[in-house]
GROMACS .gro file of N, CA and C in nm:
model
  504
    1MET      N    1  -2.432  -1.055  -0.926
    1MET     CA    2  -2.414  -0.881  -0.953
    1MET      C    3  -2.404  -0.883  -1.068
    2HIS      N    4  -2.470  -0.728  -1.136
    2HIS     CA    5  -2.458  -0.678  -1.249
    2HIS      C    6  -2.319  -0.668  -1.286
    3ARG      N    7  -2.234  -0.646  -1.402
    3ARG     CA    8  -2.090  -0.617  -1.445
    3ARG      C    9  -2.116  -0.457  -1.398
    4ALA      N   10  -2.120  -0.392  -1.453
    4ALA     CA   11  -2.170  -0.231  -1.454
    4ALA      C   12  -2.166  -0.191  -1.309
    5VAL      N   13  -2.247  -0.283  -1.151
    5VAL     CA   14  -2.245  -0.234  -1.059
    5VAL      C   15  -2.116  -0.279  -0.953
    6ARG      N   16  -2.077  -0.404  -1.017
    6ARG     CA   17  -1.953  -0.452  -0.990
    6ARG      C   18  -1.833  -0.325  -0.999
    7VAL      N   19  -1.823  -0.293  -1.139
    7VAL     CA   20  -1.714  -0.220  -1.135
    7VAL      C   21  -1.730  -0.053  -1.089
    8GLY      N   22  -1.860  -0.009  -1.100
    8GLY     CA   23  -1.853   0.071  -1.001
    8GLY      C   24  -1.846   0.088  -0.831
    9LEU      N   25  -1.883  -0.026  -0.804
    9LEU     CA   26  -1.879  -0.073  -0.641
    9LEU      C   27  -1.718  -0.073  -0.667
   10GLY      N   28  -1.638  -0.133  -0.734
   10GLY     CA   29  -1.502  -0.141  -0.767
   10GLY      C   30  -1.413  -0.055  -0.722
   11LEU      N   31  -1.450   0.034  -0.824
   11LEU     CA   32  -1.366   0.171  -0.798
   11LEU      C   33  -1.406   0.274  -0.719
   12ALA      N   34  -1.538   0.270  -0.641
   12ALA     CA   35  -1.580   0.345  -0.560
   12ALA      C   36  -1.494   0.264  -0.409
   13ALA      N   37  -1.443   0.151  -0.444
   13ALA     CA   38  -1.396   0.102  -0.334
   13ALA      C   39  -1.255   0.148  -0.317
   14VAL      N   40  -1.192   0.150  -0.456
   14VAL     CA   41  -1.005   0.179  -0.485
   14VAL      C   42  -1.048   0.384  -0.434
   15ALA      N   43  -1.103   0.434  -0.494
   15ALA     CA   44  -1.110   0.584  -0.455
   15ALA      C   45  -1.131   0.614  -0.317
   16LEU      N   46  -1.212   0.479  -0.230
   16LEU     CA   47  -1.229   0.539  -0.059
   16LEU      C   48  -1.120   0.515  -0.004
   17LEU      N   49  -1.040   0.371  -0.063
   17LEU     CA   50  -0.914   0.389   0.012
   17LEU      C   51  -0.809   0.385  -0.015
   18VAL      N   52  -0.780   0.484  -0.124
   18VAL     CA   53  -0.686   0.593  -0.170
   18VAL      C   54  -0.713   0.690  -0.083
   19THR      N   55  -0.811   0.771  -0.085
   19THR     CA   56  -0.852   0.890  -0.007
   19THR      C   57  -0.815   0.918   0.128
   20ALA      N   58  -0.821   0.747   0.160
   20ALA     CA   59  -0.800   0.698   0.333
   20ALA      C   60  -0.690   0.740   0.364
   21ASP      N   61  -0.616   0.662   0.268
   21ASP     CA   62  -0.464   0.636   0.249
   21ASP      C   63  -0.396   0.785   0.277
   22ALA      N   64  -0.448   0.872   0.155
   22ALA     CA   65  -0.390   1.016   0.176
   22ALA      C   66  -0.441   1.080   0.291
   23THR      N   67  -0.542   1.076   0.327
   23THR     CA   68  -0.568   1.200   0.438
   23THR      C   69  -0.526   1.097   0.541
   24THR      N   70  -0.456   0.979   0.554
   24THR     CA   71  -0.411   0.971   0.685
   24THR      C   72  -0.241   1.005   0.684
   25LYS      N   73  -0.193   1.025   0.564
   25LYS     CA   74  -0.038   1.053   0.540
   25LYS      C   75  -0.044   1.203   0.550
   26THR      N   76  -0.135   1.287   0.513
   26THR     CA   77  -0.149   1.431   0.517
   26THR      C   78  -0.168   1.461   0.665
   27TRP      N   79  -0.234   1.374   0.724
   27TRP     CA   80  -0.255   1.408   0.882
   27TRP      C   81  -0.095   1.403   0.922
   28ALA      N   82  -0.066   1.294   0.915
   28ALA     CA   83   0.099   1.236   0.962
   28ALA      C   84   0.193   1.323   0.934
   29THR      N   85   0.226   1.401   0.807
   29THR     CA   86   0.285   1.525   0.762
   29THR      C   87   0.267   1.637   0.861
   30GLY      N   88   0.152   1.674   0.848
   30GLY     CA   89   0.090   1.805   0.918
   30GLY      C   90   0.132   1.814   1.095
   31GLU      N   91   0.112   1.671   1.144
   31GLU     CA   92   0.086   1.666   1.280
   31GLU      C   93   0.169   1.623   1.339
   32LEU      N   94   0.218   1.475   1.275
   32LEU     CA   95   0.359   1.394   1.370
   32LEU      C   96   0.485   1.478   1.309
   33ARG      N   97   0.503   1.542   1.175
   33ARG     CA   98   0.638   1.599   1.171
   33ARG      C   99   0.676   1.741   1.242
   34SER      N  100   0.565   1.835   1.291
   34SER     CA  101   0.559   1.937   1.353
   34SER      C  102   0.557   1.897   1.502
   35ARG      N  103   0.476   1.821   1.566
   35ARG     CA  104   0.444   1.787   1.699
   35ARG      C  105   0.503   1.676   1.772
   36GLY      N  106   0.574   1.570   1.698
   36GLY     CA  107   0.655   1.476   1.736
   36GLY      C  108   0.548   1.358   1.727
   37PRO      N  109   0.596   1.236   1.782
   37PRO     CA  110   0.538   1.118   1.811
   37PRO      C  111   0.459   1.075   1.916
   38ARG      N  112   0.328   0.983   1.884
   38ARG     CA  113   0.256   0.967   1.990
   38ARG      C  114   0.261   0.798   1.975
   39LEU      N  115   0.251   0.802   2.140
   39LEU     CA  116   0.278   0.625   2.144
   39LEU      C  117   0.138   0.623   2.183
   40ILE      N  118   0.075   0.503   2.121
   40ILE     CA  119  -0.060   0.451   2.131
   40ILE      C  120  -0.058   0.320   2.136
   41ALA      N  121  -0.190   0.244   2.199
   41ALA     CA  122  -0.214   0.089   2.216
   41ALA      C  123  -0.094   0.059   2.328
   42ALA      N  124  -0.127   0.105   2.464
   42ALA     CA  125  -0.056   0.087   2.564
   42ALA      C  126   0.108   0.128   2.552
   43GLY      N  127   0.166   0.189   2.472
   43GLY     CA  128   0.284   0.213   2.440
   43GLY      C  129   0.327   0.091   2.333
   44GLN      N  130   0.288   0.037   2.293
   44GLN     CA  131   0.289  -0.077   2.183
   44GLN      C  132   0.301  -0.037   2.020
   45ILE      N  133   0.223   0.084   1.978
   45ILE     CA  134   0.239   0.112   1.861
   45ILE      C  135   0.279   0.232   1.896
   46GLU      N  136   0.371   0.302   1.794
   46GLU     CA  137   0.420   0.466   1.826
   46GLU      C  138   0.402   0.516   1.658
   47LEU      N  139   0.315   0.661   1.654
   47LEU     CA  140   0.301   0.717   1.549
   47LEU      C  141   0.400   0.812   1.522
   48ARG      N  142   0.480   0.791   1.396
   48ARG     CA  143   0.628   0.871   1.409
   48ARG      C  144   0.651   0.936   1.316
   49TYR      N  145   0.641   1.033   1.209
   49TYR     CA  146   0.650   1.033   1.066
   49TYR      C  147   0.795   1.030   1.051
   50ARG      N  148   0.795   0.981   0.925
   50ARG     CA  149   0.926   0.903   0.879
   50ARG      C  150   0.881   0.929   0.677
   51GLU      N  151   1.015   0.946   0.640
   51GLU     CA  152   1.019   0.959   0.476
   51GLU      C  153   1.095   0.844   0.457
   52ASN      N  154   0.996   0.759   0.364
   52ASN     CA  155   1.051   0.604   0.352
   52ASN      C  156   1.090   0.596   0.201
   53ARG      N  157   1.183   0.621   0.144
   53ARG     CA  158   1.316   0.676  -0.002
   53ARG      C  159   1.310   0.540  -0.047
   54GLY      N  160   1.257   0.358   0.008
   54GLY     CA  161   1.279   0.263  -0.017
   54GLY      C  162   1.094   0.161  -0.123
   55MET      N  163   1.105   0.081  -0.052
   55MET     CA  164   0.978   0.019  -0.055
   55MET      C  165   0.881   0.022   0.007
   56VAL      N  166   0.760  -0.106  -0.013
   56VAL     CA  167   0.713  -0.123   0.068
   56VAL      C  168   0.736  -0.172   0.226
   57PHE      N  169   0.688  -0.151   0.346
   57PHE     CA  170   0.766  -0.194   0.447
   57PHE      C  171   0.890  -0.157   0.507
   58GLY      N  172   0.957  -0.031   0.422
   58GLY     CA  173   1.137  -0.012   0.410
   58GLY      C  174   1.204  -0.056   0.329
   59LEU      N  175   1.142  -0.203   0.265
   59LEU     CA  176   1.254  -0.239   0.205
   59LEU      C  177   1.343  -0.171   0.085
   60PHE      N  178   1.477  -0.215   0.130
   60PHE     CA  179   1.547  -0.127  -0.002
   60PHE      C  180   1.591   0.027   0.043
   61ARG      N  181   1.501   0.053   0.190
   61ARG     CA  182   1.547   0.185   0.217
   61ARG      C  183   1.706   0.191   0.247
   62GLU      N  184   1.786   0.116   0.270
   62GLU     CA  185   1.924   0.132   0.302
   62GLU      C  186   1.993   0.170   0.157
   63ARG      N  187   1.952   0.100   0.077
   63ARG     CA  188   1.986   0.061  -0.069
   63ARG      C  189   1.944   0.210  -0.151
   64ALA      N  190   1.847   0.299  -0.092
   64ALA     CA  191   1.767   0.413  -0.156
   64ALA      C  192   1.868   0.487  -0.210
   65GLY      N  193   2.028   0.542  -0.188
   65GLY     CA  194   2.070   0.542  -0.231
   65GLY      C  195   2.112   0.541  -0.389
   66ASN      N  196   2.121   0.381  -0.427
   66ASN     CA  197   2.159   0.298  -0.520
   66ASN      C  198   2.040   0.290  -0.619
   67ALA      N  199   1.938   0.289  -0.557
   67ALA     CA  200   1.854   0.284  -0.641
   67ALA      C  201   1.761   0.435  -0.669
   68THR      N  202   1.783   0.475  -0.750
   68THR     CA  203   1.715   0.595  -0.776
   68THR      C  204   1.587   0.623  -0.780
   69PRO      N  205   1.484   0.767  -0.699
   69PRO     CA  206   1.390   0.772  -0.676
   69PRO      C  207   1.329   0.752  -0.797
   70ARG      N  208   1.350   0.781  -0.892
   70ARG     CA  209   1.327   0.761  -1.067
   70ARG      C  210   1.276   0.593  -1.066
   71PHE      N  211   1.421   0.554  -1.061
   71PHE     CA  212   1.363   0.386  -1.091
   71PHE      C  213   1.266   0.340  -0.986
   72ILE      N  214   1.270   0.382  -0.857
   72ILE     CA  215   1.138   0.301  -0.785
   72ILE      C  216   1.004   0.371  -0.822
   73PHE      N  217   1.012   0.492  -0.866
   73PHE     CA  218   0.881   0.522  -0.931
   73PHE      C  219   0.820   0.448  -1.056
   74ILE      N  220   0.949   0.441  -1.143
   74ILE     CA  221   0.905   0.378  -1.294
   74ILE      C  222   0.838   0.219  -1.233
   75TYR      N  223   0.930   0.161  -1.111
   75TYR     CA  224   0.890  -0.005  -1.103
   75TYR      C  225   0.751   0.020  -1.034
   76SER      N  226   0.716   0.113  -0.946
   76SER     CA  227   0.581   0.141  -0.832
   76SER      C  228   0.465   0.158  -0.971
   77ALA      N  229   0.497   0.240  -1.061
   77ALA     CA  230   0.407   0.255  -1.127
   77ALA      C  231   0.370   0.145  -1.235
   78ALA      N  232   0.482   0.044  -1.264
   78ALA     CA  233   0.442  -0.088  -1.356
   78ALA      C  234   0.383  -0.144  -1.266
   79VAL      N  235   0.405  -0.208  -1.164
   79VAL     CA  236   0.330  -0.281  -1.087
   79VAL      C  237   0.199  -0.242  -1.068
   80THR      N  238   0.161  -0.065  -1.038
   80THR     CA  239   0.016  -0.029  -1.033
   80THR      C  240  -0.065  -0.053  -1.167
   81LEU      N  241  -0.029  -0.051  -1.272
   81LEU     CA  242  -0.023  -0.056  -1.411
   81LEU      C  243  -0.117  -0.189  -1.418
   82GLY      N  244   0.000  -0.295  -1.392
   82GLY     CA  245  -0.032  -0.440  -1.354
   82GLY      C  246  -0.126  -0.466  -1.265
   83LEU      N  247  -0.139  -0.412  -1.179
   83LEU     CA  248  -0.248  -0.433  -1.071
   83LEU      C  249  -0.370  -0.394  -1.135
   84ALA      N  250  -0.389  -0.273  -1.208
   84ALA     CA  251  -0.509  -0.160  -1.262
   84ALA      C  252  -0.534  -0.339  -1.381
   85THR      N  253  -0.495  -0.352  -1.436
   85THR     CA  254  -0.471  -0.441  -1.552
   85THR      C  255  -0.549  -0.573  -1.501
   86LEU      N  256  -0.532  -0.656  -1.430
   86LEU     CA  257  -0.559  -0.743  -1.340
   86LEU      C  258  -0.705  -0.697  -1.282
   87LEU      N  259  -0.698  -0.605  -1.212
   87LEU     CA  260  -0.865  -0.565  -1.137
   87LEU      C  261  -0.927  -0.547  -1.244
   88ALA      N  262  -0.930  -0.467  -1.323
   88ALA     CA  263  -1.024  -0.432  -1.452
   88ALA      C  264  -1.079  -0.581  -1.555
   89LEU      N  265  -0.994  -0.683  -1.519
   89LEU     CA  266  -1.008  -0.800  -1.576
   89LEU      C  267  -1.119  -0.884  -1.500
   90ARG      N  268  -1.062  -0.912  -1.374
   90ARG     CA  269  -1.185  -0.957  -1.279
   90ARG      C  270  -1.270  -0.887  -1.255
   91LEU      N  271  -1.317  -0.753  -1.260
   91LEU     CA  272  -1.401  -0.679  -1.226
   91LEU      C  273  -1.514  -0.748  -1.364
   92ARG      N  274  -1.450  -0.766  -1.479
   92ARG     CA  275  -1.539  -0.763  -1.588
   92ARG      C  276  -1.570  -0.925  -1.605
   93SER      N  277  -1.489  -0.992  -1.519
   93SER     CA  278  -1.515  -1.132  -1.547
   93SER      C  279  -1.687  -1.145  -1.503
   94ARG      N  280  -1.740  -1.275  -1.523
   94ARG     CA  281  -1.827  -1.326  -1.454
   94ARG      C  282  -1.840  -1.387  -1.351
   95ALA      N  283  -1.752  -1.462  -1.337
   95ALA     CA  284  -1.766  -1.467  -1.165
   95ALA      C  285  -1.596  -1.414  -1.094
   96PRO      N  286  -1.636  -1.352  -1.022
   96PRO     CA  287  -1.481  -1.242  -1.023
   96PRO      C  288  -1.409  -1.304  -0.887
   97GLY      N  289  -1.491  -1.413  -0.818
   97GLY     CA  290  -1.435  -1.425  -0.681
   97GLY      C  291  -1.401  -1.299  -0.637
   98ARG      N  292  -1.514  -1.328  -0.505
   98ARG     CA  293  -1.530  -1.201  -0.397
   98ARG      C  294  -1.372  -1.147  -0.307
   99MET      N  295  -1.298  -1.280  -0.295
   99MET     CA  296  -1.212  -1.276  -0.188
   99MET      C  297  -1.108  -1.247  -0.252
  100THR      N  298  -1.105  -1.287  -0.446
  100THR     CA  299  -0.983  -1.227  -0.498
  100THR      C  300  -0.998  -1.084  -0.557
  101LEU      N  301  -1.134  -1.078  -0.561
  101LEU     CA  302  -1.154  -0.944  -0.610
  101LEU      C  303  -1.149  -0.833  -0.488
  102ALA      N  304  -1.162  -0.855  -0.375
  102ALA     CA  305  -1.115  -0.769  -0.253
  102ALA      C  306  -0.940  -0.755  -0.263
  103GLY      N  307  -0.900  -0.838  -0.263
  103GLY     CA  308  -0.722  -0.889  -0.271
  103GLY      C  309  -0.699  -0.769  -0.363
  104LEU      N  310  -0.763  -0.789  -0.501
  104LEU     CA  311  -0.706  -0.691  -0.609
  104LEU      C  312  -0.748  -0.553  -0.589
  105ILE      N  313  -0.876  -0.554  -0.494
  105ILE     CA  314  -0.869  -0.383  -0.551
  105ILE      C  315  -0.797  -0.330  -0.395
  106THR      N  316  -0.748  -0.399  -0.294
  106THR     CA  317  -0.673  -0.328  -0.165
  106THR      C  318  -0.514  -0.361  -0.225
  107LEU      N  319  -0.494  -0.441  -0.312
  107LEU     CA  320  -0.361  -0.444  -0.395
  107LEU      C  321  -0.322  -0.294  -0.457
  108PHE      N  322  -0.436  -0.323  -0.573
  108PHE     CA  323  -0.428  -0.160  -0.636
  108PHE      C  324  -0.421  -0.029  -0.541
  109ALA      N  325  -0.520  -0.051  -0.434
  109ALA     CA  326  -0.540   0.080  -0.416
  109ALA      C  327  -0.412   0.148  -0.285
  110GLY      N  328  -0.321   0.014  -0.267
  110GLY     CA  329  -0.194   0.049  -0.169
  110GLY      C  330  -0.120   0.098  -0.236
  111ASN      N  331  -0.099   0.047  -0.373
  111ASN     CA  332   0.015   0.075  -0.464
  111ASN      C  333  -0.013   0.187  -0.534
  112ALA      N  334  -0.137   0.264  -0.575
  112ALA     CA  335  -0.177   0.362  -0.599
  112ALA      C  336  -0.149   0.474  -0.466
  113GLY      N  337  -0.209   0.419  -0.373
  113GLY     CA  338  -0.143   0.557  -0.287
  113GLY      C  339  -0.017   0.556  -0.238
  114ASN      N  340   0.079   0.452  -0.277
  114ASN     CA  341   0.221   0.512  -0.241
  114ASN      C  342   0.257   0.555  -0.364
  115LEU      N  343   0.236   0.528  -0.484
  115LEU     CA  344   0.296   0.571  -0.636
  115LEU      C  345   0.247   0.740  -0.618
  116LEU      N  346   0.131   0.778  -0.578
  116LEU     CA  347   0.073   0.943  -0.562
  116LEU      C  348   0.197   0.970  -0.468
  117ASP      N  349   0.219   0.930  -0.360
  117ASP     CA  350   0.315   0.974  -0.265
  117ASP      C  351   0.456   1.004  -0.343
  118ARG      N  352   0.501   0.875  -0.437
  118ARG     CA  353   0.638   0.940  -0.476
  118ARG      C  354   0.652   1.033  -0.581
  119TRP      N  355   0.524   1.022  -0.661
  119TRP     CA  356   0.479   1.131  -0.752
  119TRP      C  357   0.479   1.285  -0.696
  120ARG      N  358   0.420   1.275  -0.575
  120ARG     CA  359   0.455   1.400  -0.530
  120ARG      C  360   0.558   1.454  -0.440
  121TRP      N  361   0.630   1.325  -0.389
  121TRP     CA  362   0.761   1.385  -0.326
  121TRP      C  363   0.867   1.291  -0.296
  122SER      N  364   0.897   1.223  -0.427
  122SER     CA  365   0.963   1.094  -0.425
  122SER      C  366   1.025   1.005  -0.328
  123TRP      N  367   0.911   0.981  -0.224
  123TRP     CA  368   0.909   0.916  -0.134
  123TRP      C  369   0.782   0.904  -0.068
  124VAL      N  370   0.778   0.814   0.059
  124VAL     CA  371   0.634   0.758   0.098
  124VAL      C  372   0.650   0.790   0.237
  125VAL      N  373   0.542   0.865   0.283
  125VAL     CA  374   0.512   0.904   0.382
  125VAL      C  375   0.470   0.763   0.476
  126ASP      N  376   0.538   0.722   0.591
  126ASP     CA  377   0.533   0.642   0.653
  126ASP      C  378   0.496   0.680   0.847
  127PHE      N  379   0.426   0.614   0.911
  127PHE     CA  380   0.414   0.717   1.033
  127PHE      C  381   0.371   0.584   1.136
  128ILE      N  382   0.348   0.499   1.109
  128ILE     CA  383   0.289   0.389   1.148
  128ILE      C  384   0.401   0.281   1.216
  129GLU      N  385   0.420   0.242   1.348
  129GLU     CA  386   0.560   0.154   1.423
  129GLU      C  387   0.508   0.084   1.536
  130ILE      N  388   0.545  -0.034   1.504
  130ILE     CA  389   0.479  -0.134   1.617
  130ILE      C  390   0.621  -0.140   1.724
  131VAL      N  391   0.645  -0.114   1.849
  131VAL     CA  392   0.732  -0.123   1.905
  131VAL      C  393   0.732  -0.209   2.019
  132PRO      N  394   0.698  -0.301   2.027
  132PRO     CA  395   0.682  -0.447   2.106
  132PRO      C  396   0.778  -0.428   2.234
  133GLY      N  397   0.730  -0.387   2.340
  133GLY     CA  398   0.809  -0.339   2.465
  133GLY      C  399   0.916  -0.225   2.465
  134GLY      N  400   0.891  -0.128   2.400
  134GLY     CA  401   0.923  -0.014   2.358
  134GLY      C  402   1.052  -0.072   2.258
  135ARG      N  403   1.092  -0.162   2.215
  135ARG     CA  404   1.178  -0.194   2.112
  135ARG      C  405   1.134  -0.182   1.965
  136ARG      N  406   1.234  -0.118   1.921
  136ARG     CA  407   1.218  -0.040   1.738
  136ARG      C  408   1.276  -0.147   1.678
  137GLY      N  409   1.302  -0.190   1.570
  137GLY     CA  410   1.326  -0.283   1.446
  137GLY      C  411   1.272  -0.320   1.392
  138LEU      N  412   1.135  -0.317   1.405
  138LEU     CA  413   1.051  -0.328   1.284
  138LEU      C  414   1.056  -0.225   1.197
  139PRO      N  415   0.988  -0.238   1.051
  139PRO     CA  416   0.975  -0.119   0.952
  139PRO      C  417   0.837  -0.025   0.984
  140ALA      N  418   0.884   0.116   0.968
  140ALA     CA  419   0.754   0.193   0.965
  140ALA      C  420   0.671   0.172   0.870
  141PHE      N  421   0.554   0.171   0.863
  141PHE     CA  422   0.444   0.149   0.740
  141PHE      C  423   0.346   0.238   0.764
  142ASN      N  424   0.234   0.298   0.649
  142ASN     CA  425   0.151   0.350   0.628
  142ASN      C  426   0.016   0.238   0.617
  143LEU      N  427  -0.109   0.312   0.590
  143LEU     CA  428  -0.226   0.241   0.589
  143LEU      C  429  -0.230   0.162   0.417
  144ALA      N  430  -0.155   0.216   0.315
  144ALA     CA  431  -0.159   0.176   0.203
  144ALA      C  432  -0.010   0.006   0.201
  145ASP      N  433   0.062   0.024   0.278
  145ASP     CA  434   0.123  -0.096   0.308
  145ASP      C  435   0.056  -0.184   0.361
  146GLY      N  436  -0.024  -0.186   0.473
  146GLY     CA  437  -0.103  -0.221   0.517
  146GLY      C  438  -0.215  -0.304   0.443
  147LEU      N  439  -0.290  -0.229   0.330
  147LEU     CA  440  -0.380  -0.258   0.228
  147LEU      C  441  -0.294  -0.326   0.111
  148ILE      N  442  -0.162  -0.379   0.084
  148ILE     CA  443  -0.093  -0.411   0.052
  148ILE      C  444  -0.084  -0.581   0.111
  149ALA      N  445  -0.060  -0.581   0.225
  149ALA     CA  446  -0.050  -0.713   0.281
  149ALA      C  447  -0.172  -0.770   0.265
  150VAL      N  448  -0.276  -0.693   0.307
  150VAL     CA  449  -0.401  -0.751   0.316
  150VAL      C  450  -0.441  -0.820   0.149
  151GLY      N  451  -0.434  -0.723   0.056
  151GLY     CA  452  -0.451  -0.761  -0.069
  151GLY      C  453  -0.347  -0.924  -0.096
  152ILE      N  454  -0.258  -0.897  -0.059
  152ILE     CA  455  -0.169  -1.024  -0.071
  152ILE      C  456  -0.255  -1.173  -0.006
  153VAL      N  457  -0.268  -1.133   0.085
  153VAL     CA  458  -0.348  -1.252   0.178
  153VAL      C  459  -0.474  -1.298   0.109
  154LEU      N  460  -0.553  -1.232   0.067
  154LEU     CA  461  -0.663  -1.205   0.026
  154LEU      C  462  -0.621  -1.291  -0.119
  155CYS      N  463  -0.546  -1.279  -0.189
  155CYS     CA  464  -0.564  -1.331  -0.332
  155CYS      C  465  -0.438  -1.465  -0.281
  156LEU      N  466  -0.404  -1.478  -0.170
  156LEU     CA  467  -0.298  -1.632  -0.200
  156LEU      C  468  -0.375  -1.740  -0.213
  157PRO      N  469  -0.519  -1.740  -0.130
  157PRO     CA  470  -0.578  -1.877  -0.190
  157PRO      C  471  -0.590  -1.900  -0.353
  158ALA      N  472  -0.640  -1.781  -0.400
  158ALA     CA  473  -0.673  -1.817  -0.573
  158ALA      C  474  -0.498  -1.839  -0.636
  159LEU      N  475  -0.375  -1.814  -0.572
  159LEU     CA  476  -0.297  -1.856  -0.629
  159LEU      C  477  -0.256  -1.985  -0.642
  160VAL      N  478  -0.273  -2.024  -0.504
  160VAL     CA  479  -0.238  -2.155  -0.452
  160VAL      C  480  -0.340  -2.261  -0.544
  161ARG      N  481  -0.499  -2.225  -0.561
  161ARG     CA  482  -0.555  -2.318  -0.639
  161ARG      C  483  -0.541  -2.321  -0.788
  162GLY      N  484  -0.450  -2.174  -0.847
  162GLY     CA  485  -0.412  -2.166  -0.997
  162GLY      C  486  -0.278  -2.310  -0.995
  163LEU      N  487  -0.210  -2.271  -0.906
  163LEU     CA  488  -0.087  -2.360  -0.936
  163LEU      C  489  -0.103  -2.523  -0.907
  164GLN      N  490  -0.199  -2.538  -0.827
  164GLN     CA  491  -0.257  -2.649  -0.811
  164GLN      C  492  -0.313  -2.715  -0.937
  165ALA      N  493  -0.408  -2.640  -1.008
  165ALA     CA  494  -0.459  -2.710  -1.119
  165ALA      C  495  -0.358  -2.709  -1.265
  166ARG      N  496  -0.259  -2.622  -1.193
  166ARG     CA  497  -0.126  -2.664  -1.309
  166ARG      C  498  -0.032  -2.765  -1.243
  167GLY      N  499  -0.033  -2.855  -1.146
  167GLY     CA  500   0.040  -2.934  -1.085
  167GLY      C  501   0.160  -2.889  -1.086
  168VAL      N  502   0.152  -2.774  -0.994
  168VAL     CA  503   0.300  -2.714  -0.984
  168VAL      C  504   0.306  -2.726  -0.811
   0.00000   0.00000   0.00000
């Protein structure tokens, strides 16, 4: 595929994913915050508005008082910038590797989606909870968090190959 087409499609995919994330968070903010939670998937998944002042999948939410929103924003911005750089390099390469490219697109889009929330509100809107058997305990998440998880899984084979090539 020609580089210019690959770059255009990659940017379109990022824009689509970030827009989908923002749309679902806007819906959750308007609908779930005002009308309350909803059980779906035979009571195994609950949609409930949450404000995550920690990191992805609620990491460090207990320590959010110690880690200021500004620090988390700067950290998130740095990670997003690093992913943007990796994605740009991968999009421009002659043989980008489809799985790694897809992984970088989803990682970047997920980080950018959560970064937009931090910029607007100083927190991230989470609204999906897995409640097996009605038991809580798993962290709430959003579409951006899911994109980050998928991106990591898609990039893992390239990381493993790179480590093996270096004898690690």
